Coordinates of C-alpha atoms and ligand atoms in Angstrom, one line a residue:
X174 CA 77.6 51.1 14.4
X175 CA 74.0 51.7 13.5
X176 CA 74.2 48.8 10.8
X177 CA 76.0 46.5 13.2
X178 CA 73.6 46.8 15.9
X179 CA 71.2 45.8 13.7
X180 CA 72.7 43.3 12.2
X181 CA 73.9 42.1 16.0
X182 CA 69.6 42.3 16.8
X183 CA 68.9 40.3 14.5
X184 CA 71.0 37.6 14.6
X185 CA 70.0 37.3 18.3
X186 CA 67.0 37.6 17.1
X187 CA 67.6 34.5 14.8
X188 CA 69.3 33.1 17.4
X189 CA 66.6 33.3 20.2
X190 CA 64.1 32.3 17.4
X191 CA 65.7 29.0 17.1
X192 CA 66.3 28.6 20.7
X193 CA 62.4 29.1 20.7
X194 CA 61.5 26.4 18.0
X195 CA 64.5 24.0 19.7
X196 CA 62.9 23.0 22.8
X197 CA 64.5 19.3 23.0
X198 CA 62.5 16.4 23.1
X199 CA 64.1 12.7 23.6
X200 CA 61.5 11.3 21.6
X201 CA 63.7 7.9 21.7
X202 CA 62.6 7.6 25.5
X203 CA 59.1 9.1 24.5
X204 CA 59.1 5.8 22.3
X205 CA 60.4 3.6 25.4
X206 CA 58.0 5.7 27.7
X207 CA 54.8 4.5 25.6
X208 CA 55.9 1.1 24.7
X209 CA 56.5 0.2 28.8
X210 CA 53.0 2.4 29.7
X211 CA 50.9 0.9 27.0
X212 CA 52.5 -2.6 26.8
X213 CA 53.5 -2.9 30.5
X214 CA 51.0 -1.5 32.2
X215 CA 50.3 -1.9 36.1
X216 CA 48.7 1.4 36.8
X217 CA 44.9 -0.5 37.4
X218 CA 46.7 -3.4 39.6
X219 CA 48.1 -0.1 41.3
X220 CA 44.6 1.2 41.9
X221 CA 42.2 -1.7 42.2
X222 CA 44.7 -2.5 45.6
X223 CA 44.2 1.4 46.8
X224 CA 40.5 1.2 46.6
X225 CA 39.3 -2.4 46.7
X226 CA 41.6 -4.0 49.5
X227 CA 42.5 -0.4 51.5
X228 CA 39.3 1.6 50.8
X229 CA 38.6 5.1 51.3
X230 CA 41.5 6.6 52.8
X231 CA 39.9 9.6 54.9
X232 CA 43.0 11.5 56.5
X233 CA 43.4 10.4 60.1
X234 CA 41.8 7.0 59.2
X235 CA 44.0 3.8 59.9
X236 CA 43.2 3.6 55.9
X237 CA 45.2 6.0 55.6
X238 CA 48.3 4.9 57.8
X239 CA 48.1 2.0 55.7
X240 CA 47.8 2.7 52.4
X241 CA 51.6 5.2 53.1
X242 CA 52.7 2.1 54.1
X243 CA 51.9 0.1 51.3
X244 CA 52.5 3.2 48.5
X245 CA 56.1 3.3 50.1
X246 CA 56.6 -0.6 50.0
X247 CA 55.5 -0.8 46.1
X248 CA 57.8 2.6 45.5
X249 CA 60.7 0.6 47.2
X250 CA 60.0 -2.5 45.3
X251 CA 60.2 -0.4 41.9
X252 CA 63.8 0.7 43.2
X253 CA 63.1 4.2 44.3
X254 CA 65.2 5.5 46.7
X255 CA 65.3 7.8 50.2
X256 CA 61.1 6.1 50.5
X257 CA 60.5 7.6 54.2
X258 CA 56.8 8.7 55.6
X259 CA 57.1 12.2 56.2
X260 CA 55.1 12.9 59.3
X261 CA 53.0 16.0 59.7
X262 CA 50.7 17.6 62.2
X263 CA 48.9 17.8 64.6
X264 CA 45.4 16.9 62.1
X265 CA 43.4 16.2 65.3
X266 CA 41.0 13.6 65.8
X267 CA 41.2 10.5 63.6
X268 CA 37.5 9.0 62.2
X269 CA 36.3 6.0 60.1
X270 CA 32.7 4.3 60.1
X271 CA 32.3 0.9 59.9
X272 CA 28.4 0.7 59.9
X273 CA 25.2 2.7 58.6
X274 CA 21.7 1.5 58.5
X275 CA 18.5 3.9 58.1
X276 CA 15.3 3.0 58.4
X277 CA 11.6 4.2 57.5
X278 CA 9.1 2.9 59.9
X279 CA 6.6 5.0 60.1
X280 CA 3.9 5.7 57.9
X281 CA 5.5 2.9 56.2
X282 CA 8.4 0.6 56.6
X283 CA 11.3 0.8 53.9
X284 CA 15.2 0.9 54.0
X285 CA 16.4 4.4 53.1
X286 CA 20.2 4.9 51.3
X287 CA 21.9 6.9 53.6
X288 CA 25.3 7.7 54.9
X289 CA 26.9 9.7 57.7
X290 CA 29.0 12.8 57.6
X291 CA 32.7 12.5 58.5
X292 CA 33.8 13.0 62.5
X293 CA 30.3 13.0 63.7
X294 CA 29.7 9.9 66.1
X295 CA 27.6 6.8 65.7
X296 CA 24.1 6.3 67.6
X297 CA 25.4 3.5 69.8
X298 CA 22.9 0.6 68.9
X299 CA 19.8 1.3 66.7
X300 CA 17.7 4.0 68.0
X301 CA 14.3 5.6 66.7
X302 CA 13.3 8.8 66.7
X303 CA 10.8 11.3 64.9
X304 CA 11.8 13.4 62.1
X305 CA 11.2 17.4 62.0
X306 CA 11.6 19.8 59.4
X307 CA 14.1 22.1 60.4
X308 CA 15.6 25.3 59.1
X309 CA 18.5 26.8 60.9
X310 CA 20.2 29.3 58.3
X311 CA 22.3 31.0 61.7
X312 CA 22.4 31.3 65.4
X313 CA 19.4 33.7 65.4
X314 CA 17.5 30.7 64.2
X315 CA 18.3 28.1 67.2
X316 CA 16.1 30.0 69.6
X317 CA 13.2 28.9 68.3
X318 CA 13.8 25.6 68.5
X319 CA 15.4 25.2 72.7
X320 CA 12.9 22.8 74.6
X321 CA 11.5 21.2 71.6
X322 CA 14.5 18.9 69.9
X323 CA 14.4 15.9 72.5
X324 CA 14.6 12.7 70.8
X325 CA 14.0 14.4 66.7
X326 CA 16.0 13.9 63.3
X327 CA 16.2 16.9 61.8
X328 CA 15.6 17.6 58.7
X329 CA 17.8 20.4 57.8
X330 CA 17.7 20.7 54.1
X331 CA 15.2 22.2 51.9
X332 CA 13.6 19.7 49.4
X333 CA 14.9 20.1 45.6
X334 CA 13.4 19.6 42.6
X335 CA 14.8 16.6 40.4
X336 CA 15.2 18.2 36.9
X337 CA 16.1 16.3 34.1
X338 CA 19.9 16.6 33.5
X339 CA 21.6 19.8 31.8
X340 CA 24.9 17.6 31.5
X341 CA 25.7 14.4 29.8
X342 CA 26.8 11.7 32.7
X343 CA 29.8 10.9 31.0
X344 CA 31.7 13.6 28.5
X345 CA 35.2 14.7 27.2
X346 CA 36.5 18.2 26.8
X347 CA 35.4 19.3 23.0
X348 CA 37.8 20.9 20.6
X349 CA 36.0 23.9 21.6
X350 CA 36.0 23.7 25.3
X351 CA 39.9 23.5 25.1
X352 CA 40.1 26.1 22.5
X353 CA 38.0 28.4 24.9
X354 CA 40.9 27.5 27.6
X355 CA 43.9 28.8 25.4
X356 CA 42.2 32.4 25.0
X357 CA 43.5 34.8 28.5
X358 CA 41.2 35.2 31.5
X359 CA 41.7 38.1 33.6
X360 CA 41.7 37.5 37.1
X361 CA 38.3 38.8 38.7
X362 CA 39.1 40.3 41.6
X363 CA 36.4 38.4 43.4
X364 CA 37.9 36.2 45.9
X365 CA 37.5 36.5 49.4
X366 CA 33.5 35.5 49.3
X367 CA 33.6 31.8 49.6
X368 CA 35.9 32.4 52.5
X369 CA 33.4 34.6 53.9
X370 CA 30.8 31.7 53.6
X371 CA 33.5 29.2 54.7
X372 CA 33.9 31.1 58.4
X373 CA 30.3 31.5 58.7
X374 CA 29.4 27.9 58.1
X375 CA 32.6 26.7 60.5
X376 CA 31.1 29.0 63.2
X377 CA 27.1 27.9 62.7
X378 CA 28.4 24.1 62.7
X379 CA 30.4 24.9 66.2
X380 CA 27.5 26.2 67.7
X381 CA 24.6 24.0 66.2
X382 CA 27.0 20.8 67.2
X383 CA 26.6 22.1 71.3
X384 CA 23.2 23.3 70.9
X385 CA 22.2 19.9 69.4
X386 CA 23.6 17.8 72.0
X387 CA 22.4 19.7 75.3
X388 CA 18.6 19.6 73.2
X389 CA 18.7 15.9 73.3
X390 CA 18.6 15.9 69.3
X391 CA 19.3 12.3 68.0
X392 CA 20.3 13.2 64.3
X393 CA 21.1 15.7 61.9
X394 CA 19.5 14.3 57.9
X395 CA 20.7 16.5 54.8
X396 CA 20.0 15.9 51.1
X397 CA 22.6 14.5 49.0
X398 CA 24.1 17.3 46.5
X399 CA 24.0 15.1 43.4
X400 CA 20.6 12.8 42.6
X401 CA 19.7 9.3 41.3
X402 CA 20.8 7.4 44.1
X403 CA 24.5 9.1 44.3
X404 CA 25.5 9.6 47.9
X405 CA 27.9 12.8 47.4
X406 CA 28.9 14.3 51.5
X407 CA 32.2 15.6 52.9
X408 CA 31.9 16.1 57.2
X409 CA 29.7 17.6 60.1
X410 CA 31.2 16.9 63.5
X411 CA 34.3 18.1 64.4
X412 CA 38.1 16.7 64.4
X413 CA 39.2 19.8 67.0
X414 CA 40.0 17.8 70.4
X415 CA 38.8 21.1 71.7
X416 CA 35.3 21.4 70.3
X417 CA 32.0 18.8 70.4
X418 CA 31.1 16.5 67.5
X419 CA 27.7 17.1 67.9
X420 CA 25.3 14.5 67.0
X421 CA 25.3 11.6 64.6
X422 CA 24.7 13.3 60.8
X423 CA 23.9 11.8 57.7
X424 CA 23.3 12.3 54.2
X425 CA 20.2 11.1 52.2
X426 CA 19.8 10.4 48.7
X427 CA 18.2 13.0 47.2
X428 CA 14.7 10.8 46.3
X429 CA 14.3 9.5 49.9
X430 CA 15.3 12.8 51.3
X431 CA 12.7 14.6 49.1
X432 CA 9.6 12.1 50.0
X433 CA 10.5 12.5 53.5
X434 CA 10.2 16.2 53.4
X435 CA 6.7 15.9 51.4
X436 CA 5.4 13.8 53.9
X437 CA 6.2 16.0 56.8
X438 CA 4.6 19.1 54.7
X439 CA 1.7 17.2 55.1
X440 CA 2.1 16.8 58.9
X441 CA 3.0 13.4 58.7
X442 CA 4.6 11.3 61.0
X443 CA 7.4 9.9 60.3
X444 CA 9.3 7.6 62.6
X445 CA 13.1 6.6 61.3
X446 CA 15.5 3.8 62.4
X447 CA 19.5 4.6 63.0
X448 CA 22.2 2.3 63.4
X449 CA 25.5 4.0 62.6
X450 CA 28.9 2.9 63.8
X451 CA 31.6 5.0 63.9
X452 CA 35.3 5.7 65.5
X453 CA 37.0 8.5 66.4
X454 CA 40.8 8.0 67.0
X455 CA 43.1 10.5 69.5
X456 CA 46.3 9.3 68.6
X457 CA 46.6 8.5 64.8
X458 CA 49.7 9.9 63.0
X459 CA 49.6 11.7 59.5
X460 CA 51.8 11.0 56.9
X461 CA 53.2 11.9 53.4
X462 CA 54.6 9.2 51.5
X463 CA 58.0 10.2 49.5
X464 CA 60.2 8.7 47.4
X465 CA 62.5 9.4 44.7
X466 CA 64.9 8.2 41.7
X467 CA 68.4 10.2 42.4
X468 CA 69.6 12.0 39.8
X469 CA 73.3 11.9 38.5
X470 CA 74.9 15.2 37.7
X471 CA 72.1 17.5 38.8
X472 CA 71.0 15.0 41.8
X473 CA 70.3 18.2 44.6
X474 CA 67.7 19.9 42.0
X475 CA 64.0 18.0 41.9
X476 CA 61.7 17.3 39.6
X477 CA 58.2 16.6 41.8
X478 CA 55.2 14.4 41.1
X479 CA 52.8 14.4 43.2
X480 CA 48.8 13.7 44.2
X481 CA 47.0 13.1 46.9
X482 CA 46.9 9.8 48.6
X483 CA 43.5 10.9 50.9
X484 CA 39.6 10.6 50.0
X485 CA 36.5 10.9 51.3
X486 CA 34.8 7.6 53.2
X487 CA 31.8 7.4 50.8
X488 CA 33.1 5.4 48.2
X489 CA 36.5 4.0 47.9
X490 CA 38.2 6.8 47.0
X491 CA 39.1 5.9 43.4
X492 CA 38.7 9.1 41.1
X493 CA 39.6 11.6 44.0
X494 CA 42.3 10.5 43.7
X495 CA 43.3 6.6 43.5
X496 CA 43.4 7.5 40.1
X497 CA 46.0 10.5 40.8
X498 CA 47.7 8.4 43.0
X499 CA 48.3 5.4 41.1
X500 CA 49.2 7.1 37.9
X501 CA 52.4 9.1 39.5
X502 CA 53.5 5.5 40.8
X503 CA 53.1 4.5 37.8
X504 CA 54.6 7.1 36.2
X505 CA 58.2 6.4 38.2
X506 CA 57.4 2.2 37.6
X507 CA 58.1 3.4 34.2
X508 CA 60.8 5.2 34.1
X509 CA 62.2 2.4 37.0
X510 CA 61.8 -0.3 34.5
X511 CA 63.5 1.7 31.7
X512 CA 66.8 2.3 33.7
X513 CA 67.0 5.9 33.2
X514 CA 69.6 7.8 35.1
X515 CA 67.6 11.0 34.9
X516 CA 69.8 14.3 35.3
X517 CA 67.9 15.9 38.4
X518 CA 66.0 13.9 41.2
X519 CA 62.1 13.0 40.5
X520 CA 60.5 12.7 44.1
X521 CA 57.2 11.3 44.5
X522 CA 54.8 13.1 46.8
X523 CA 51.6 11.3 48.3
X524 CA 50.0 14.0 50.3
X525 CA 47.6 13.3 53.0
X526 CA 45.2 16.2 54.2
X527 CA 44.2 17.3 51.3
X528 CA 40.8 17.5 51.3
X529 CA 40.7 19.5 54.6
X530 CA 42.6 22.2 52.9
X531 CA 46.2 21.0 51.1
X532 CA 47.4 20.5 54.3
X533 CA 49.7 18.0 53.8
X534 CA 51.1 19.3 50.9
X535 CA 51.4 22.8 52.1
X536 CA 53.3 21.4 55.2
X537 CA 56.0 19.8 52.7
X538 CA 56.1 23.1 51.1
X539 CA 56.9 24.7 54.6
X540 CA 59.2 22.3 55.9
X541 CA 61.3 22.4 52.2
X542 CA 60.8 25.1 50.5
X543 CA 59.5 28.4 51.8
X544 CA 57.0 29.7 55.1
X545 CA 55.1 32.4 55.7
X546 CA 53.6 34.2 58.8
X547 CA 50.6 33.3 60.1
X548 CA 47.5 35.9 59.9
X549 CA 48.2 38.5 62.7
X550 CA 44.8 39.9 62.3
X551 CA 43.1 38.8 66.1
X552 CA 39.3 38.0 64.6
X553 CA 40.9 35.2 62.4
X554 CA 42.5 33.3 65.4
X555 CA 39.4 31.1 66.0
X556 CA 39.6 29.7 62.1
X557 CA 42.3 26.7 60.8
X558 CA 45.1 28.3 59.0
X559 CA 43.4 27.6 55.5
X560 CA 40.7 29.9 56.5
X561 CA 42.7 32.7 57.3
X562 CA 44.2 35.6 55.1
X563 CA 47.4 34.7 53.6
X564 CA 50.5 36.2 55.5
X565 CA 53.9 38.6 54.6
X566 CA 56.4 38.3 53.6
X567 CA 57.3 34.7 52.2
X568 CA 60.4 33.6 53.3
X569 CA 62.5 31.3 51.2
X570 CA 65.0 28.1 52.0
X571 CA 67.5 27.3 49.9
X572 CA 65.9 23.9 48.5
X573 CA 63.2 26.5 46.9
X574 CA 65.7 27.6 44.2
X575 CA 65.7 24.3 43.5
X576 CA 62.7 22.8 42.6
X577 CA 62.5 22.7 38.7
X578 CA 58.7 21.9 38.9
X579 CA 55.8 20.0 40.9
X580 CA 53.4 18.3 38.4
X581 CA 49.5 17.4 39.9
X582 CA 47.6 14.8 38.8
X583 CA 43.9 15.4 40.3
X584 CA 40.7 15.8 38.3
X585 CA 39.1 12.0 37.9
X586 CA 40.7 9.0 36.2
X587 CA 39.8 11.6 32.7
X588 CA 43.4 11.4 30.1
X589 CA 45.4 14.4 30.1
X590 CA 44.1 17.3 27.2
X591 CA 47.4 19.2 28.5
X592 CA 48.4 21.6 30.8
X593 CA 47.9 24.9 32.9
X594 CA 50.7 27.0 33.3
X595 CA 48.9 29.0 36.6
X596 CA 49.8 32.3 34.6
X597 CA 53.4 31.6 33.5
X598 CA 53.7 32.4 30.0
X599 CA 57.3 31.3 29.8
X600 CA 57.0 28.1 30.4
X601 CA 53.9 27.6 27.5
X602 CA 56.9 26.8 24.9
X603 CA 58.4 24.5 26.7
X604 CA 55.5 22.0 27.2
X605 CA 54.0 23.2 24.0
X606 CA 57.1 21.1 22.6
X607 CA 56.5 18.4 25.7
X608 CA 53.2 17.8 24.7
X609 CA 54.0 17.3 20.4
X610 CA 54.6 13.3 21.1
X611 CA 51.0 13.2 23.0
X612 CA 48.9 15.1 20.2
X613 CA 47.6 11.4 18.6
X614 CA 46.7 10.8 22.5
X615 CA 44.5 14.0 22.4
X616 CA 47.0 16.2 24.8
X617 CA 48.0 19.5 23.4
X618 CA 46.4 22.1 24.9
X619 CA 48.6 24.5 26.9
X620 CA 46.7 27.2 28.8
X621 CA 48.1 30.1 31.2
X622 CA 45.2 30.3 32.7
X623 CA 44.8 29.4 37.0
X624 CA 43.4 26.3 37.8
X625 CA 42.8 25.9 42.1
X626 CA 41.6 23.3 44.5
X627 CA 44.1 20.8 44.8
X628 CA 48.0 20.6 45.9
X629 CA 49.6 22.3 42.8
X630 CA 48.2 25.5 44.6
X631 CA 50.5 25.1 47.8
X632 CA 53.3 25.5 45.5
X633 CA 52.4 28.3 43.3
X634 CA 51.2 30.7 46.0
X635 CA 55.2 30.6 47.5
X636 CA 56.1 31.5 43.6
X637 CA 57.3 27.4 42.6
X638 CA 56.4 25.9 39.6
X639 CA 53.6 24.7 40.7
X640 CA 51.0 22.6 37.5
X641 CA 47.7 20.6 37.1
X642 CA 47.0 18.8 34.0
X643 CA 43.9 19.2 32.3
X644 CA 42.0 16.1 32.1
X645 CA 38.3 15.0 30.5
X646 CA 35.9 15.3 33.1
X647 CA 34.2 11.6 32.3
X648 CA 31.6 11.0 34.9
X649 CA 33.6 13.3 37.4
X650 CA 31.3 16.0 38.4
X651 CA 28.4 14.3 37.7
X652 CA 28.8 10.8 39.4
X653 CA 31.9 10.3 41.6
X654 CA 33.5 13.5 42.8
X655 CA 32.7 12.7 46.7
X656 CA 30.6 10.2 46.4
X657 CA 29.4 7.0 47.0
X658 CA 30.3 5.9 43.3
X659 CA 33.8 7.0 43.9
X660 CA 34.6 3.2 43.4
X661 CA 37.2 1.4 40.9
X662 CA 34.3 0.5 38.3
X663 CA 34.0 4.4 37.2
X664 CA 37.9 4.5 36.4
X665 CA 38.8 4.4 32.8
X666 CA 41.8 1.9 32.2
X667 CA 42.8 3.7 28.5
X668 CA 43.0 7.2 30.0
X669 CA 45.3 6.5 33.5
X670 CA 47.5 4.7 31.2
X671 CA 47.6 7.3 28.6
X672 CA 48.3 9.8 31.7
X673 CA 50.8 7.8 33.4
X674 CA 52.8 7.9 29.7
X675 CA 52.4 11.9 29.8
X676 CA 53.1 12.4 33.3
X677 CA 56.7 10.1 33.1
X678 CA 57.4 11.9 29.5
X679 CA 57.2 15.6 31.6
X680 CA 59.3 14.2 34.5
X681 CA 61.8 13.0 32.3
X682 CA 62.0 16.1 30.5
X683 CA 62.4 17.9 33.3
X684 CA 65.0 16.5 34.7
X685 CA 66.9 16.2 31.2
X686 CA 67.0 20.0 30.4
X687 CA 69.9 22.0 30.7
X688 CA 68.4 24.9 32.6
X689 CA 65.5 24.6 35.4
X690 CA 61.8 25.3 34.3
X691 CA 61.5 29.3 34.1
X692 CA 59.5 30.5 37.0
X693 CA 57.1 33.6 37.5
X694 CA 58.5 36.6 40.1
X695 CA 57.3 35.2 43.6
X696 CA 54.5 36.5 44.9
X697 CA 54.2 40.4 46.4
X698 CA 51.8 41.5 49.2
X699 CA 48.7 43.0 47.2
X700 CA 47.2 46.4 47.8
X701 CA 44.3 44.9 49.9
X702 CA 44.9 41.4 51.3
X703 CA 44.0 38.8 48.7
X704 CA 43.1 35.5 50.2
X705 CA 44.4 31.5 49.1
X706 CA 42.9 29.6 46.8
X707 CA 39.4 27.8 47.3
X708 CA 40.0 24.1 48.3
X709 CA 38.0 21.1 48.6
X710 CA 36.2 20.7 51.7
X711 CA 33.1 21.1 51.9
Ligands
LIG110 ZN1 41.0 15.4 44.9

């Protein structure tokens, strides 16, 4: 019996061994899948139309509206199937800026590089006012300041120090960076602080945005995060019907910013110019754009791709996340133009919304695949959703047993280095094995450690398969993330084509395998309340 047993343990031992090692790959189609994305390409036609003819694609723009209607059009023309705008809402207010001029005129006259902050309003014509330093760190702080704002730009920002660079402008993950990613982080514990921060900016900007406009302010300036000329800003303002927008807000570059601020040290006066143009729009409709390739004998189970279709308005909204964007399309024109009758569905998701906080991909994830209660604690009531604590339980629909995996593209126009598994060690194997044709394209590194900020995060805190790639930063954090250099000339044609080849190879795969991806157990209320992931705005 004794022997038997053992001789039974190890055979299955033996046998689950070679399970292990046998993780198919089709590398036939992995052959097909390079030849069409290296030979064929159309993944920079794809993204030189999103970001040169549409623009930047701010959600609740009419950008936006039209670039779902032109992703769905070229889906349909590639032959995918069920193509349909998913609507989603309510956003609120709609914005885009057509026009932004700042001038210097006193003590001298020069144009300054300057752009304004999303959903705060224009200055209807040029006007001129005088520029104050002001600092207003909370509400405490706006007392001092009643009775003496009429007709003043304020200069909320301290002055910073331009320091030659710690970073190279332009680098790739080192064999030691990714190395460092494979080792097991364990989680900190610390979350919950930036949301602190996130509520107590939200309720400043509420009441600074009244306060500003009953003072007679004209404008709000603030120094650019990043320096050398690169615009990087996000929003001020408001898109709550309910709440003001304050007054028109801009971002300086850094340099001018900083030779402002020394010149009112000195008790200078300095005049400025403003022309800024922009729209606010009440009844704009947001959208994700889907579409899919059926599958054949496993059609109701889905294989997702998906990245977000929004930007910000500095640029054009090419690395964050054109680039996403345009390699997922690309990704299914590949496997579209090699005929394949894949076993499950591959569904494309563009998500809208997602630099406000995921939301259009966490409304997908509601409508399809699982919900969960909204905060109940009364304090939180005044914040958006994605400032709130998460709620309990999560409640499943069927469709959520049957998503074999969502794969994320969004982290620059960098290639793929490989994957994160957000903590599920049983699926390292499989893409281990996924990843072996990709190793001369520098993509083999599978880590189970958490990546957050973007849409992959929607999924995994409801307990899908939820994955990012890992992708070489390039000029990402340094130049375009945000910015007004978020344009087409700082995407990298060799590494969105080597990603599109990956990111069709793992949706093929997927929707080849015999069983679905495994998962990890779904999420469980925590001792203490643990709060989502951070996201992007900022
Ligand atoms: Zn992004």
């Amino acid at each position: 019996m004794r022997r038997s047993f053992t001789l039974l343990a190890a055979t299955c031992l033996l046998f689950a061994c070679t399970l292990w090692a046998d993780e198919h790959v089709h590398w036939e189609m992995v052959n097909r899948i390079r030849d069409e994305g290296i030979h064929h390409s159309q993944v920079m036609d794809t993204l030189q139309h999103l970001t040169d003819r549409i623009g930047p694609r701010l959600t609740g723009s009419p950008a936006l509206v039209e670039a779902n209607e032109w992703t769905l059009e070229k889906l349909q023309e590639w032959g995918l199937e069920n193509g349909h705008l998913e609507e989603w809402g309510p956003f609120g207010r709609g914005w885009s800026f057509s026009r932004s001029t700042v001038h210097m005129l006193q003590p001298r006259q020069t144009p300054l590089m300057a752009l304004p902050k999303a959903w705060t309003p224009g200055t209807n014509g040029p006007i001129r006012g005088q520029a104050i330093q002001a600092k207003i760190e909370s509400e405490d702080d706006l007392d001092q300041y009643r009775g003496g704002l009429q007709g003043k730009v304020l200069f909320m920002s301290d002055k910073r120090e331009i320091k030659p660079p710690e970073l190279a402008e332009f680098a790739r993950l080192s064999p030691e960076d990714l190395q460092e990613m494979e080792a097991f982080d364990f989680p900190s514990g610390q979350v919950g602080k930036w949301l602190e921060e996130a509520r107590k900016h939200l309720k400043l900007r509420r009441a600074l945005n009244e306060f500003l406009v009953k003072e007679g302010a004209i404008a709000v300036a603030d120094i650019s995060s990043r320096d050398g000329g690169t615009l990087r800003l996000g929003s001020a303002g408001s898109r709550q019907p309910d709440e003001s927008v304050g007054v028109p807000s801009f971002v300086l570059a850094a340099e001018h910013y900083n030779w402002i601020s020394r010149l009112l040290e000195e008790d200078q006066e300095v005049e400025l110019e403003l022309d800024i143009e922009s729209q606010f729009y009440d009844d704009l409709v947001v959208y994700n754009t889907i579409a899919e390739i059926p599958g054949t004998d496993k059609a109701d189970e889905v294989v997702l791709l998906g990245a977000h279709l929004d930007s910000w308005h500095a640029g054009t909204g090419s690395n964050d996340n054109g680039t996403g964007t345009a390699v997922v399309m690309e990704a299914v024109r590949i496997l579209q133009a090699l005929e394949v009758r894949p076993r499950r569905t591959i569904r494309v998701g563009l998500w809208a919304g997602e630099e406000q906080g995921l939301l259009g991909a966490r409304a997908h994830v509601e409508k399809h695949y699982a919900s969960r209660p909204d905060s109940e604690i009364a304090e939180e009531q005044e914040f958006p959703a994605h400032l709130r604590t998460l709620g309990w339980p999560i409640t499943v629909k069927p469709d959520h047993a049957k998503l074999s995996a969502y794969f994320n593209l969004d982290n620059g126009s960098g290639k793929i280095r490989g994957i994160y598994t957000q903590g599920n060690a049983a699926v390292a194997q499989v893409f281990e094995a996924w990843l072996k044709p990709f190793r001369d394209m520098g993509a083999d590194t599978v880590t189970n450690r958490n990546t957050g900020g973007t849409d992959h995060v929607a999924f995994d805190a409801v307990g899908l398969p939820g994955f990012q790639f890992i992708q070489d930063d390039l000029d990402y954090y340094t130049r375009t993330h945000h910015s007004n250099l978020d344009v087409f000339d700082h995407a990298q044609r060799e590494d969105l084509v080597q990603a599109s080849v990956v990111m069709a190879s793992f949706a093929y795969h997927a929707a080849m395998r015999d069983e679905l991806l495994p998962r990890k157990p779904i999420p469980r209320k925590p001792p203490e309340n643990e709060v989502g992931d951070e996201e992007d705005e900022e």
